[in-house]
Amino acid sequence: MIELLAVSKTYNAGRVNEFSAVREVDLLIEPGRATALRGPSGSGKTTLLGLIGGLTRPSSGRVRLDGRDISALSERFLTELRRATFGFVFQQFQLIRGLSVLENVMLPATPSGRPYREVRARALRLLDDLGLAGRAEVKTQWLSGGEAQRVAIARALINDPKVILADEPTAHLDSALSRQILAILADLRAQGRTLIVSSHDPLVFEAGLVERVIDMRDGRVCGAGAPAGPVLS
Amino acid sequence: MVTMNTWIERQRALIDFSVANLGRRRGRNLGLFLAYTLLVFLLASVVLYGDALRREARLLLADAPELVVQRLAAGRHDLLPATWLEQVEGLRGVRGAEGRLWGYYFDPAVAANTTLLVPSASLSTSPPAPGQMVIGAALARARGLAVGDVLSLRGYDGKPYAFTLAGVLDADSELVSADLMQVNAADFRAFFGVDPGLYTDLVLRVANPREVRKVAEKVLQRLPGARVIAREEMRRTYEAAFNWRQGVLLTFLSTLMAAFALLAWDKASGLSAEERREIGILKAVGWETGDVLRMKLWEGALVSLCAFLAGYVLAWLHVFYADAPLFTAVLKGWSVLYPHFALAPRVDVAQIATLFFLTVLPFVAATVVPVWRAATLDPDEVMRE
């Protein structure tokens, strides 16, 4: 269970370029479900995802994970939590150029101290599951958009997280590739993981993946809880 | 609780990643490695060479007499009478005294100053026979002489004096014997016009090193016009000369060091937007600030340690096996007659530690500080790009 209580995030506070990305958001996200944050560009979806996943701290308010206040955790505990509990799929894939697919997938496990063989075996299995079996040694800059996004998903799964946070996962993909990625995300949800997706791509809402849509505008939640189109119909 | 195995696995994974990361920027890192190796090579060469020279000089001076007595006439070095020898021989504490004959000679054939001298009677080898000469190895090379050749020198009266080369001095002492010519006493006196009963200076052997100063004082009391030089003073003069030469080289090298510091700062510390983004990614996927720093430390350590080792080994080979061709002119000091001699190879832990702290630590600091600044930022920057 993820709870947000009066969460606000202001950047560059006190300076001329101060702006509030998220304002007074109260939200309850149930485990094991797929939730979408929907809204135009600049509505605060990405910042809210970052706040939920412990990538940044709220300027005010609380974020709780299973009843535990994570907004007050020290950097070390927050990082550990982020590594163990959340898997991130970023909008621009955010793979490290020059490293191989396998090295990129293994990255989140590097500081965990897990045995190398075990991590490597899991990474190869994940790549196999995502249809990238023969691409393990390829440098990431040579991948197509669909392949890069699948590598990013494999990387998000390397530490077997309970929650997957995906920021605009179909933003740079054509319709066919988008459907492929959405099918993978649906599989993850079917495995019992909590899925939180930010998007304004109609394909995401038409795919039947999302069980709950949270509309956002100007940093505020304006319609929480409306089911997505196909589920509604 | 982090167990030992977890810690080892973690460091191993970080090193794996660091190596992969270094491989990504091969050109940049190779350039840095080469510049770094060159710097360590030059610095280590100067330090190793300077130290080795000082050590050789110390070893040679270990056999030198404790005191040298000279006569000063109106502040100028002058020949001294044999009676002086009798006066100091009886001094308490003096184990032995001997009159020496030596003088400088400008050899126009090689355009170099040489030293003519009569070998000490205390040496096991006998002085050259009349009309014969033994010379230093550097001089033999410069003049292209071999044993049996005849050498003609112009004496004090302008007449030529011919000497047959009877031998070349042992290369072990070449640092100070490069320009020596040894003759017997009679030939020396004839060549320089020195009357019998006169010496260039006296050498005194003092049995107890703690009495050297006292004996010097007694000599001065007995011989008011004398100048007394202690072996310790000669050692200090050598040290000062080598230190000065080493200092000159290090001054030149300091410009190189400054250039390297700029290069290292630029290459290692100037984080590109790409690197900042990568640090953000690492933090976003679960790396702590400390993990990022550790990874960068490993990277810096791998480059700098390898470069340090390579530079030091090259410097060692350069100094002890190749006779340090880069620094001969400055450090050895002879302008015409360069001595050839093999320096005894030696590894000094304190010296390595000094070089290490001067080169490796600043580099690692230059690498880590900006990374630390980038790594303490919130990782959500990556998401907001």
Coordinates of C-alpha atoms in Angstrom, one line a residue:
Chain A
M1 CA 0.0 0.0 0.0
I2 CA 1.4 3.4 -1.0
E3 CA -0.1 6.5 0.7
L4 CA 0.6 10.1 -0.2
L5 CA -0.6 12.6 2.4
A6 CA -0.7 16.3 1.4
V7 CA 2.4 15.9 -0.7
S8 CA 3.9 18.9 -2.5
K9 CA 7.1 19.3 -4.4
T10 CA 8.6 22.7 -5.1
Y11 CA 11.8 23.2 -7.1
N12 CA 14.2 26.1 -6.7
A13 CA 12.4 27.3 -3.6
G14 CA 13.0 30.9 -2.8
R15 CA 14.6 31.7 -6.2
V16 CA 13.2 33.5 -9.2
N17 CA 12.7 30.3 -11.1
E18 CA 10.7 28.6 -8.3
F19 CA 7.9 26.4 -9.4
S20 CA 5.6 23.9 -7.8
A21 CA 5.5 20.6 -9.7
V22 CA 3.1 18.8 -7.3
R23 CA 0.7 20.5 -4.9
E24 CA -1.1 19.0 -1.9
V25 CA -1.7 15.5 -3.4
D26 CA -3.5 12.9 -1.3
L27 CA -3.5 9.5 -2.8
L28 CA -3.9 5.8 -1.9
I29 CA -2.4 3.2 -4.3
E30 CA -3.4 -0.4 -3.7
P31 CA -0.8 -3.1 -4.1
G32 CA -1.0 -5.6 -7.0
R33 CA -3.0 -3.3 -9.2
A34 CA -2.1 -1.2 -12.3
T35 CA -2.6 2.5 -11.8
A36 CA -2.1 5.2 -14.4
L37 CA -1.3 8.9 -13.9
R38 CA -2.8 10.7 -16.8
G39 CA -2.3 14.3 -17.7
P40 CA -0.8 16.7 -20.2
S41 CA 2.9 17.5 -20.3
G42 CA 3.9 19.5 -17.2
S43 CA 1.0 18.3 -15.1
G44 CA 3.4 16.7 -12.5
K45 CA 3.1 13.0 -13.4
T46 CA 6.8 12.4 -13.6
T47 CA 7.5 14.3 -10.3
L48 CA 4.8 12.3 -8.6
L49 CA 6.3 9.0 -9.8
G50 CA 9.7 10.2 -8.5
L51 CA 8.1 11.0 -5.1
I52 CA 6.4 7.6 -4.9
G53 CA 9.6 5.8 -5.8
G54 CA 11.8 7.8 -3.4
L55 CA 13.9 9.4 -6.2
T56 CA 13.2 12.7 -4.5
R57 CA 11.7 13.9 -1.2
P58 CA 8.5 16.0 -0.9
S59 CA 8.9 19.6 0.1
S60 CA 6.0 19.0 2.4
G61 CA 3.7 16.1 3.2
R62 CA 4.4 12.4 3.7
V63 CA 4.9 9.3 1.5
R64 CA 4.2 6.0 3.2
L65 CA 5.0 2.5 2.0
D66 CA 3.1 -0.2 3.8
G67 CA 2.6 2.2 6.7
R68 CA 6.2 3.3 6.9
D69 CA 7.0 6.9 6.3
I70 CA 9.7 6.8 3.6
S71 CA 10.0 10.6 3.1
A72 CA 11.9 10.9 6.3
L73 CA 14.4 8.1 5.6
S74 CA 18.1 8.8 5.3
E75 CA 19.7 8.6 1.9
R76 CA 21.1 5.2 2.6
F77 CA 17.9 3.6 3.6
L78 CA 16.0 5.3 0.9
T79 CA 18.4 4.0 -1.7
E80 CA 18.2 0.5 -0.3
L81 CA 14.4 0.8 -0.4
R82 CA 14.5 2.1 -4.0
R83 CA 16.8 -0.7 -5.0
A84 CA 14.8 -3.5 -3.4
T85 CA 11.2 -2.4 -3.7
F86 CA 11.0 -0.3 -6.9
G87 CA 11.8 -0.9 -10.5
F88 CA 12.0 2.1 -12.7
V89 CA 11.3 2.3 -16.5
F90 CA 12.3 5.8 -17.7
Q91 CA 10.8 7.8 -20.5
Q92 CA 14.1 8.1 -22.4
F93 CA 15.2 4.5 -21.6
Q94 CA 18.2 5.9 -19.7
L95 CA 20.5 3.1 -20.6
I96 CA 24.3 3.7 -20.3
R97 CA 25.9 4.0 -23.7
G98 CA 29.0 2.0 -24.4
L99 CA 28.0 -0.7 -22.0
S100 CA 26.5 -4.0 -23.2
V101 CA 22.8 -4.9 -22.7
L102 CA 23.8 -7.4 -20.1
E103 CA 25.9 -4.9 -18.1
N104 CA 23.1 -2.4 -18.2
V105 CA 20.6 -5.0 -16.9
M106 CA 22.9 -6.0 -14.1
L107 CA 23.5 -2.4 -13.0
P108 CA 20.9 -2.1 -10.2
A109 CA 22.3 -5.3 -8.6
T110 CA 25.9 -4.1 -8.6
P111 CA 25.9 -2.5 -5.1
S112 CA 23.7 -5.2 -3.6
G113 CA 26.6 -7.7 -3.0
R114 CA 24.7 -10.5 -4.6
P115 CA 27.0 -13.2 -6.2
Y116 CA 27.9 -12.3 -9.7
R117 CA 26.9 -15.6 -11.2
E118 CA 23.4 -15.4 -9.7
V119 CA 22.9 -11.9 -11.0
R120 CA 24.2 -12.7 -14.4
A121 CA 22.0 -15.8 -14.6
R122 CA 18.9 -13.8 -13.7
A123 CA 19.7 -11.0 -16.1
L124 CA 20.1 -13.6 -19.0
R125 CA 16.8 -15.2 -18.0
L126 CA 15.0 -11.9 -18.0
L127 CA 16.5 -11.0 -21.4
D128 CA 15.3 -14.4 -22.7
D129 CA 11.8 -13.8 -21.3
L130 CA 11.7 -10.4 -23.0
G131 CA 12.8 -11.8 -26.4
L132 CA 16.4 -10.4 -26.2
A133 CA 18.3 -13.7 -25.8
G134 CA 20.8 -13.0 -28.5
R135 CA 21.4 -9.4 -27.7
A136 CA 23.1 -9.7 -24.3
E137 CA 26.6 -8.5 -25.5
V138 CA 25.3 -5.8 -27.9
K139 CA 26.2 -2.2 -26.9
T140 CA 23.0 -0.4 -26.0
Q141 CA 23.4 2.4 -28.6
W142 CA 22.9 -0.2 -31.4
L143 CA 19.4 -1.2 -30.1
S144 CA 16.1 -0.2 -31.7
G145 CA 13.6 1.8 -29.5
G146 CA 11.6 -1.3 -28.7
E147 CA 14.7 -3.3 -27.8
A148 CA 16.0 -0.4 -25.6
Q149 CA 12.7 -0.2 -23.8
R150 CA 12.7 -4.0 -23.1
V151 CA 16.2 -3.8 -21.8
A152 CA 15.1 -1.0 -19.5
I153 CA 12.3 -3.3 -18.3
A154 CA 14.7 -6.1 -17.7
R155 CA 16.9 -3.7 -15.7
A156 CA 13.9 -2.7 -13.7
L157 CA 13.2 -6.3 -12.8
I158 CA 16.8 -7.5 -11.9
N159 CA 16.2 -6.9 -8.2
D160 CA 12.7 -8.5 -8.4
P161 CA 10.9 -5.4 -7.1
K162 CA 7.3 -5.4 -5.9
V163 CA 6.5 -2.1 -7.6
I164 CA 7.2 -1.1 -11.2
L165 CA 7.1 2.6 -12.0
A166 CA 7.0 3.3 -15.7
D167 CA 7.3 6.9 -16.9
E168 CA 5.7 7.3 -20.4
P169 CA 6.8 3.8 -21.4
T170 CA 5.4 4.1 -24.9
A171 CA 6.4 7.7 -25.6
H172 CA 9.1 6.9 -28.2
L173 CA 7.6 3.8 -29.7
D174 CA 5.3 3.1 -32.7
S175 CA 1.9 1.5 -32.1
A176 CA 3.1 -2.1 -32.7
L177 CA 6.1 -1.7 -30.3
S178 CA 3.9 0.1 -27.8
R179 CA 1.4 -2.8 -27.7
Q180 CA 4.4 -5.2 -27.2
I181 CA 5.6 -3.2 -24.2
L182 CA 2.1 -2.9 -22.8
A183 CA 1.7 -6.7 -23.1
I184 CA 4.9 -7.1 -21.1
L185 CA 3.6 -4.7 -18.5
A186 CA 0.4 -6.6 -18.3
D187 CA 2.4 -9.8 -17.6
L188 CA 4.2 -8.1 -14.8
R189 CA 0.9 -7.0 -13.2
A190 CA -0.4 -10.6 -13.7
Q191 CA 2.6 -11.7 -11.6
G192 CA 1.2 -9.7 -8.8
R193 CA 3.4 -6.7 -9.0
T194 CA 2.1 -3.2 -8.4
L195 CA 2.2 -1.2 -11.6
I196 CA 2.2 2.6 -11.7
V197 CA 2.4 4.1 -15.2
S198 CA 2.4 7.8 -16.2
S199 CA 1.2 8.4 -19.7
H200 CA -0.9 10.5 -22.0
D201 CA -0.8 7.9 -24.7
P202 CA -4.4 6.7 -25.5
L203 CA -3.0 3.3 -26.4
V204 CA -2.1 2.8 -22.7
F205 CA -5.6 3.4 -21.6
E206 CA -7.2 1.4 -24.4
A207 CA -5.1 -1.7 -23.8
G208 CA -7.0 -3.0 -20.8
L209 CA -3.9 -2.9 -18.7
V210 CA -4.8 -0.1 -16.3
E211 CA -7.4 -0.6 -13.6
R212 CA -7.3 2.9 -12.2
V213 CA -6.6 6.3 -13.8
I214 CA -5.6 9.3 -11.8
D215 CA -5.9 12.5 -13.8
M216 CA -3.5 15.3 -13.1
R217 CA -3.3 18.9 -14.1
D218 CA -1.1 21.7 -12.8
G219 CA 0.4 19.5 -10.2
R220 CA -2.9 18.5 -8.7
V221 CA -5.0 15.4 -8.8
C222 CA -8.2 16.2 -10.5
G223 CA -10.0 12.9 -10.9
A224 CA -8.7 10.0 -8.9
G225 CA -10.2 6.6 -9.3
A226 CA -11.9 6.6 -12.7
P227 CA -11.4 3.3 -14.4
A228 CA -9.8 3.3 -17.8
G229 CA -11.9 3.1 -21.0
P230 CA -11.9 -0.6 -21.9
V231 CA -12.3 -1.7 -18.3
L232 CA -15.2 0.7 -18.0
S233 CA -16.9 -0.6 -21.1
Chain B
M1 CA 24.8 -6.6 8.7
V2 CA 27.0 -6.7 5.7
T3 CA 29.0 -9.9 5.7
M4 CA 32.6 -10.2 4.4
N5 CA 31.4 -12.2 1.4
T6 CA 28.8 -9.5 0.5
W7 CA 31.4 -6.8 0.8
I8 CA 33.8 -8.7 -1.5
E9 CA 31.1 -9.4 -4.0
R10 CA 30.1 -5.8 -3.9
Q11 CA 33.7 -4.6 -4.5
R12 CA 34.1 -7.1 -7.2
A13 CA 31.0 -5.9 -9.0
L14 CA 32.2 -2.3 -8.6
I15 CA 35.6 -3.2 -10.1
D16 CA 33.9 -5.1 -13.0
F17 CA 31.8 -2.0 -13.7
S18 CA 34.8 0.3 -13.3
V19 CA 36.8 -1.7 -15.9
A20 CA 33.8 -1.8 -18.3
N21 CA 33.4 2.0 -17.7
L22 CA 37.1 2.7 -18.4
G23 CA 36.8 0.7 -21.7
R24 CA 33.9 2.9 -22.8
R25 CA 36.2 6.0 -23.0
R26 CA 39.3 4.2 -24.3
G27 CA 40.8 7.1 -26.1
R28 CA 40.5 9.5 -23.2
N29 CA 41.7 7.1 -20.6
L30 CA 44.6 5.9 -22.7
G31 CA 45.7 9.5 -23.2
L32 CA 45.4 10.2 -19.5
F33 CA 47.3 7.0 -18.7
L34 CA 50.2 7.9 -21.1
A35 CA 50.5 11.5 -19.8
Y36 CA 50.4 10.2 -16.2
T37 CA 53.0 7.5 -17.0
L38 CA 55.3 10.1 -18.6
L39 CA 55.0 12.3 -15.5
V40 CA 55.8 9.5 -13.1
F41 CA 58.6 8.3 -15.3
L42 CA 60.3 11.8 -15.4
L43 CA 59.8 12.5 -11.7
A44 CA 60.9 9.0 -10.6
S45 CA 63.9 9.2 -13.0
V46 CA 65.1 12.4 -11.4
V47 CA 64.6 11.2 -7.9
L48 CA 66.1 7.8 -8.5
Y49 CA 69.1 9.2 -10.3
G50 CA 69.8 11.9 -7.8
D51 CA 69.6 9.5 -4.9
A52 CA 71.8 7.0 -6.7
L53 CA 74.4 9.6 -7.4
R54 CA 74.4 10.8 -3.8
R55 CA 74.8 7.3 -2.6
E56 CA 77.7 6.6 -5.0
A57 CA 79.4 9.8 -3.8
R58 CA 78.9 8.8 -0.2
L59 CA 80.4 5.3 -0.8
L60 CA 83.4 6.8 -2.6
L61 CA 84.0 9.4 0.2
A62 CA 83.8 6.7 2.8
D63 CA 87.4 5.8 1.8
A64 CA 88.5 9.4 1.7
P65 CA 90.8 10.8 4.5
E66 CA 89.1 12.4 7.4
L67 CA 91.0 15.7 7.0
V68 CA 92.7 17.6 4.2
V69 CA 95.2 20.4 5.0
Q70 CA 95.9 23.1 2.5
R71 CA 98.0 26.2 2.6
L72 CA 96.5 29.5 1.9
A73 CA 98.6 32.4 0.7
A74 CA 96.6 35.7 0.8
G75 CA 93.5 33.6 0.5
R76 CA 94.8 31.6 -2.5
H77 CA 95.6 27.9 -2.4
D78 CA 99.4 27.5 -2.4
L79 CA 101.9 24.7 -2.3
L80 CA 103.0 23.7 1.2
P81 CA 106.4 22.7 2.6
A82 CA 107.2 19.2 3.7
T83 CA 107.9 20.5 7.2
W84 CA 104.1 20.8 7.7
L85 CA 103.8 17.1 7.3
E86 CA 106.3 16.6 10.1
Q87 CA 104.4 19.0 12.3
V88 CA 101.0 17.3 12.0
E89 CA 102.3 13.7 12.0
G90 CA 103.0 13.9 15.7
L91 CA 99.6 15.2 16.7
R92 CA 97.6 13.2 19.2
G93 CA 94.7 11.4 17.4
V94 CA 96.4 11.4 14.0
R95 CA 96.8 7.8 12.8
G96 CA 98.6 8.7 9.6
A97 CA 99.5 11.7 7.4
E98 CA 100.7 11.9 3.8
G99 CA 101.7 14.7 1.4
R100 CA 99.7 14.8 -1.9
L101 CA 100.6 16.0 -5.3
W102 CA 97.9 17.0 -7.7
G103 CA 97.0 19.8 -10.1
Y104 CA 94.5 20.8 -12.8
Y105 CA 95.5 20.5 -16.4
F106 CA 93.5 21.8 -19.3
D107 CA 93.7 19.3 -22.1
P108 CA 93.2 21.1 -25.4
A109 CA 92.7 17.8 -27.3
V110 CA 89.4 17.2 -25.6
A111 CA 88.8 20.8 -24.5
A112 CA 88.3 19.6 -20.9
N113 CA 89.8 20.2 -17.5
T114 CA 91.5 17.1 -16.1
T115 CA 93.3 16.4 -12.8
L116 CA 96.9 15.1 -12.7
L117 CA 97.7 13.3 -9.5
V118 CA 100.2 11.1 -7.8
P119 CA 98.4 8.1 -6.3
S120 CA 98.5 7.7 -2.6
A121 CA 101.4 5.7 -1.2
S122 CA 98.9 3.9 1.1
L123 CA 97.1 2.3 -1.9
S124 CA 98.0 -1.3 -2.6
T125 CA 98.7 -0.4 -6.3
S126 CA 102.1 1.0 -6.9
P127 CA 102.4 4.4 -8.8
P128 CA 103.0 4.4 -12.5
A129 CA 106.6 3.8 -13.6
P130 CA 108.6 6.8 -14.9
G131 CA 107.2 8.1 -18.2
Q132 CA 104.0 6.1 -17.7
M133 CA 100.4 7.2 -16.9
V134 CA 97.1 5.6 -15.8
I135 CA 94.0 7.6 -16.8
G136 CA 90.3 7.7 -16.1
A137 CA 87.9 5.7 -18.4
A138 CA 86.0 8.8 -19.6
L139 CA 89.3 10.5 -20.7
A140 CA 90.5 7.3 -22.4
R141 CA 87.2 7.2 -24.3
A142 CA 87.3 10.9 -25.2
R143 CA 90.9 10.7 -26.5
G144 CA 90.4 7.3 -28.0
L145 CA 93.4 5.8 -26.1
A146 CA 94.3 2.3 -25.3
V147 CA 97.0 0.8 -23.1
G148 CA 100.4 1.2 -24.8
D149 CA 99.5 4.5 -26.6
V150 CA 101.6 7.6 -26.1
L151 CA 100.1 10.7 -24.7
S152 CA 101.8 14.0 -25.1
L153 CA 101.0 16.9 -22.7
R154 CA 102.4 20.4 -22.6
G155 CA 104.2 21.0 -19.2
Y156 CA 104.6 24.2 -17.1
D157 CA 107.6 25.3 -19.2
G158 CA 105.7 24.9 -22.5
K159 CA 107.6 21.8 -23.5
P160 CA 105.8 18.6 -24.5
Y161 CA 106.0 15.7 -22.0
A162 CA 105.3 12.2 -23.4
F163 CA 103.6 9.5 -21.3
T164 CA 102.8 5.9 -22.2
L165 CA 99.4 4.8 -21.2
A166 CA 99.9 1.9 -18.7
G167 CA 96.3 1.4 -17.7
V168 CA 92.8 2.7 -17.4
L169 CA 91.2 3.3 -14.0
D170 CA 88.5 0.9 -12.7
A171 CA 85.0 1.8 -13.9
D172 CA 83.7 1.4 -10.3
S173 CA 85.0 4.8 -9.3
E174 CA 84.3 6.5 -12.6
L175 CA 81.9 9.1 -11.0
V176 CA 85.0 10.9 -9.5
S177 CA 87.8 9.4 -11.6
A178 CA 86.5 10.2 -15.0
D179 CA 89.0 13.0 -15.6
L180 CA 92.0 11.6 -13.7
M181 CA 95.6 11.2 -14.9
Q182 CA 97.9 9.3 -12.6
V183 CA 101.7 9.7 -12.8
N184 CA 104.5 9.1 -10.3
A185 CA 105.9 11.9 -8.0
A186 CA 109.0 12.6 -10.0
D187 CA 107.2 13.0 -13.3
F188 CA 104.5 15.2 -11.6
R189 CA 107.2 17.5 -10.1
A190 CA 108.9 17.8 -13.5
F191 CA 105.7 18.4 -15.4
F192 CA 104.3 21.1 -13.0
G193 CA 107.7 22.5 -11.9
V194 CA 107.1 21.6 -8.2
D195 CA 110.3 21.6 -6.2
P196 CA 111.1 18.6 -4.0
G197 CA 110.0 19.3 -0.5
L198 CA 106.7 20.9 -1.6
Y199 CA 103.3 19.2 -1.7
T200 CA 99.9 20.3 -3.0
D201 CA 98.2 19.4 0.2
L202 CA 98.2 17.0 3.1
V203 CA 95.8 14.3 4.1
L204 CA 95.3 13.1 7.7
R205 CA 93.7 9.9 8.9
V206 CA 92.0 10.3 12.3
A207 CA 91.2 7.1 14.1
N208 CA 88.3 8.3 16.2
P209 CA 85.6 10.1 14.1
R210 CA 84.6 12.2 17.2
E211 CA 88.1 13.6 17.4
V212 CA 88.1 15.0 13.9
R213 CA 87.0 18.4 14.9
K214 CA 89.6 18.5 17.8
V215 CA 92.4 17.4 15.5
A216 CA 91.4 20.1 13.0
E217 CA 91.6 22.7 15.7
K218 CA 95.1 21.5 16.7
V219 CA 96.3 21.6 13.1
L220 CA 95.1 25.2 12.8
Q221 CA 96.9 26.1 16.0
R222 CA 100.2 24.7 14.8
L223 CA 99.9 25.9 11.2
P224 CA 98.3 29.3 11.2
G225 CA 98.1 29.7 7.4
A226 CA 96.4 26.4 6.9
R227 CA 92.9 25.6 5.7
V228 CA 91.5 22.3 7.0
I229 CA 88.7 20.5 5.1
A230 CA 86.8 17.7 6.8
R231 CA 85.5 14.7 4.9
E232 CA 82.1 15.6 6.2
E233 CA 82.3 19.0 4.5
M234 CA 83.2 17.4 1.2
R235 CA 80.2 15.1 1.6
R236 CA 78.0 18.0 2.2
T237 CA 79.4 19.8 -0.8
Y238 CA 78.6 16.8 -3.0
E239 CA 75.2 16.6 -1.6
A240 CA 74.6 20.3 -2.2
A241 CA 75.8 20.1 -5.7
F242 CA 73.6 17.0 -6.6
N243 CA 70.6 18.5 -4.7
W244 CA 71.0 21.8 -6.6
R245 CA 71.2 19.9 -9.9
Q246 CA 68.2 17.8 -9.0
G247 CA 66.4 21.0 -7.9
V248 CA 67.0 22.6 -11.3
L249 CA 65.6 19.5 -13.1
L250 CA 62.6 19.4 -10.7
T251 CA 61.9 23.1 -11.4
F252 CA 61.8 22.3 -15.1
L253 CA 59.6 19.4 -14.4
S254 CA 57.3 21.5 -12.3
T255 CA 56.0 23.1 -15.5
L256 CA 55.3 19.6 -16.8
M257 CA 53.6 18.7 -13.5
A258 CA 51.4 21.8 -13.8
A259 CA 50.5 20.9 -17.4
F260 CA 49.6 17.4 -16.2
A261 CA 47.6 18.8 -13.3
L262 CA 45.5 20.8 -15.8
L263 CA 45.1 17.8 -18.1
A264 CA 44.1 15.6 -15.2
W265 CA 41.7 18.1 -13.8
D266 CA 40.1 18.6 -17.2
K267 CA 40.0 14.9 -18.1
A268 CA 39.2 13.4 -14.7
S269 CA 37.2 16.1 -13.0
G270 CA 35.4 17.9 -15.8
L271 CA 32.2 15.9 -15.7
S272 CA 30.4 16.1 -19.0
A273 CA 26.6 16.3 -19.1
E274 CA 26.7 12.7 -20.2
E275 CA 28.6 11.6 -17.1
R276 CA 26.2 13.6 -14.9
R277 CA 23.3 11.9 -16.5
E278 CA 24.9 8.5 -16.0
I279 CA 25.5 9.2 -12.3
G280 CA 21.8 10.2 -12.1
I281 CA 20.9 6.9 -13.7
L282 CA 23.0 4.9 -11.3
K283 CA 21.5 6.7 -8.3
A284 CA 18.0 6.2 -9.7
V285 CA 18.4 2.5 -10.1
G286 CA 19.6 2.1 -6.5
W287 CA 23.2 3.2 -6.2
E288 CA 24.1 5.1 -3.1
T289 CA 26.3 8.2 -3.3
G290 CA 29.0 6.1 -1.6
D291 CA 28.7 3.4 -4.3
V292 CA 29.1 6.0 -7.1
L293 CA 32.2 7.4 -5.3
R294 CA 33.6 3.9 -4.7
M295 CA 33.2 3.1 -8.4
K296 CA 35.0 6.4 -9.3
L297 CA 37.7 5.7 -6.8
W298 CA 38.3 2.3 -8.3
E299 CA 38.4 3.9 -11.7
G300 CA 40.9 6.6 -10.6
A301 CA 42.9 4.0 -8.7
L302 CA 43.1 1.6 -11.7
V303 CA 44.4 4.3 -14.0
S304 CA 46.7 6.0 -11.5
L305 CA 48.2 2.8 -10.0
C306 CA 48.8 1.2 -13.4
A307 CA 50.4 4.5 -14.6
F308 CA 52.4 4.8 -11.4
L309 CA 53.8 1.3 -11.7
A310 CA 54.5 1.7 -15.4
G311 CA 56.2 5.1 -14.9
Y312 CA 58.3 3.9 -12.0
V313 CA 59.4 0.7 -13.7
L314 CA 60.4 2.6 -16.8
A315 CA 62.3 5.2 -14.7
W316 CA 64.1 2.3 -12.9
L317 CA 65.1 0.8 -16.2
H318 CA 66.1 4.2 -17.5
V319 CA 68.3 5.0 -14.6
F320 CA 69.8 1.7 -13.7
Y321 CA 70.0 -0.1 -17.0
A322 CA 70.1 2.7 -19.7
D323 CA 72.4 5.0 -17.8
A324 CA 69.8 7.8 -17.7
P325 CA 70.5 9.4 -21.1
L326 CA 67.8 12.0 -20.5
F327 CA 69.5 13.6 -17.5
T328 CA 73.2 12.9 -17.9
A329 CA 74.1 16.5 -18.8
V330 CA 72.5 18.1 -15.9
L331 CA 72.9 15.5 -13.1
K332 CA 76.4 14.2 -13.6
G333 CA 77.9 17.6 -14.1
W334 CA 80.7 16.9 -16.4
S335 CA 80.4 19.0 -19.5
V336 CA 82.9 17.1 -21.7
L337 CA 84.0 14.0 -20.0
Y338 CA 80.9 12.1 -19.1
P339 CA 81.5 9.2 -16.7
H340 CA 80.0 5.9 -17.6
F341 CA 79.2 3.9 -14.5
A342 CA 76.5 1.4 -13.5
L343 CA 74.5 2.7 -10.5
A344 CA 73.6 0.0 -8.0
P345 CA 69.8 -0.7 -8.5
R346 CA 67.9 -0.1 -5.3
V347 CA 64.3 0.3 -4.2
D348 CA 63.5 2.7 -1.5
V349 CA 60.1 2.3 0.1
A350 CA 60.0 5.9 1.5
Q351 CA 60.9 7.3 -1.9
I352 CA 58.1 5.3 -3.6
A353 CA 55.7 6.4 -0.9
T354 CA 56.6 10.1 -1.5
L355 CA 56.2 9.8 -5.3
F356 CA 53.0 7.9 -4.8
F357 CA 51.5 10.6 -2.5
L358 CA 52.7 13.3 -4.9
T359 CA 51.1 11.8 -8.0
V360 CA 48.3 9.3 -7.2
L361 CA 46.5 11.1 -4.4
P362 CA 46.0 14.5 -6.1
F363 CA 44.7 12.6 -9.2
V364 CA 42.2 10.5 -7.2
A365 CA 41.0 13.6 -5.3
A366 CA 40.6 15.4 -8.6
T367 CA 38.5 12.5 -9.8
V368 CA 36.3 12.1 -6.8
V369 CA 35.5 15.7 -5.7
P370 CA 33.3 16.7 -8.7
V371 CA 31.7 13.2 -8.8
W372 CA 30.8 13.6 -5.1
R373 CA 29.1 16.9 -6.0
A374 CA 27.2 15.3 -8.8
A375 CA 26.4 12.2 -6.8
T376 CA 24.8 14.1 -4.0
L377 CA 22.1 15.5 -6.3
D378 CA 18.6 14.1 -6.3
P379 CA 18.4 11.3 -8.9
D380 CA 15.0 12.5 -10.1
E381 CA 16.9 14.9 -12.4
V382 CA 17.1 11.8 -14.7
M383 CA 13.4 11.5 -14.8
R384 CA 12.8 15.1 -15.4
E385 CA 15.1 15.4 -18.4

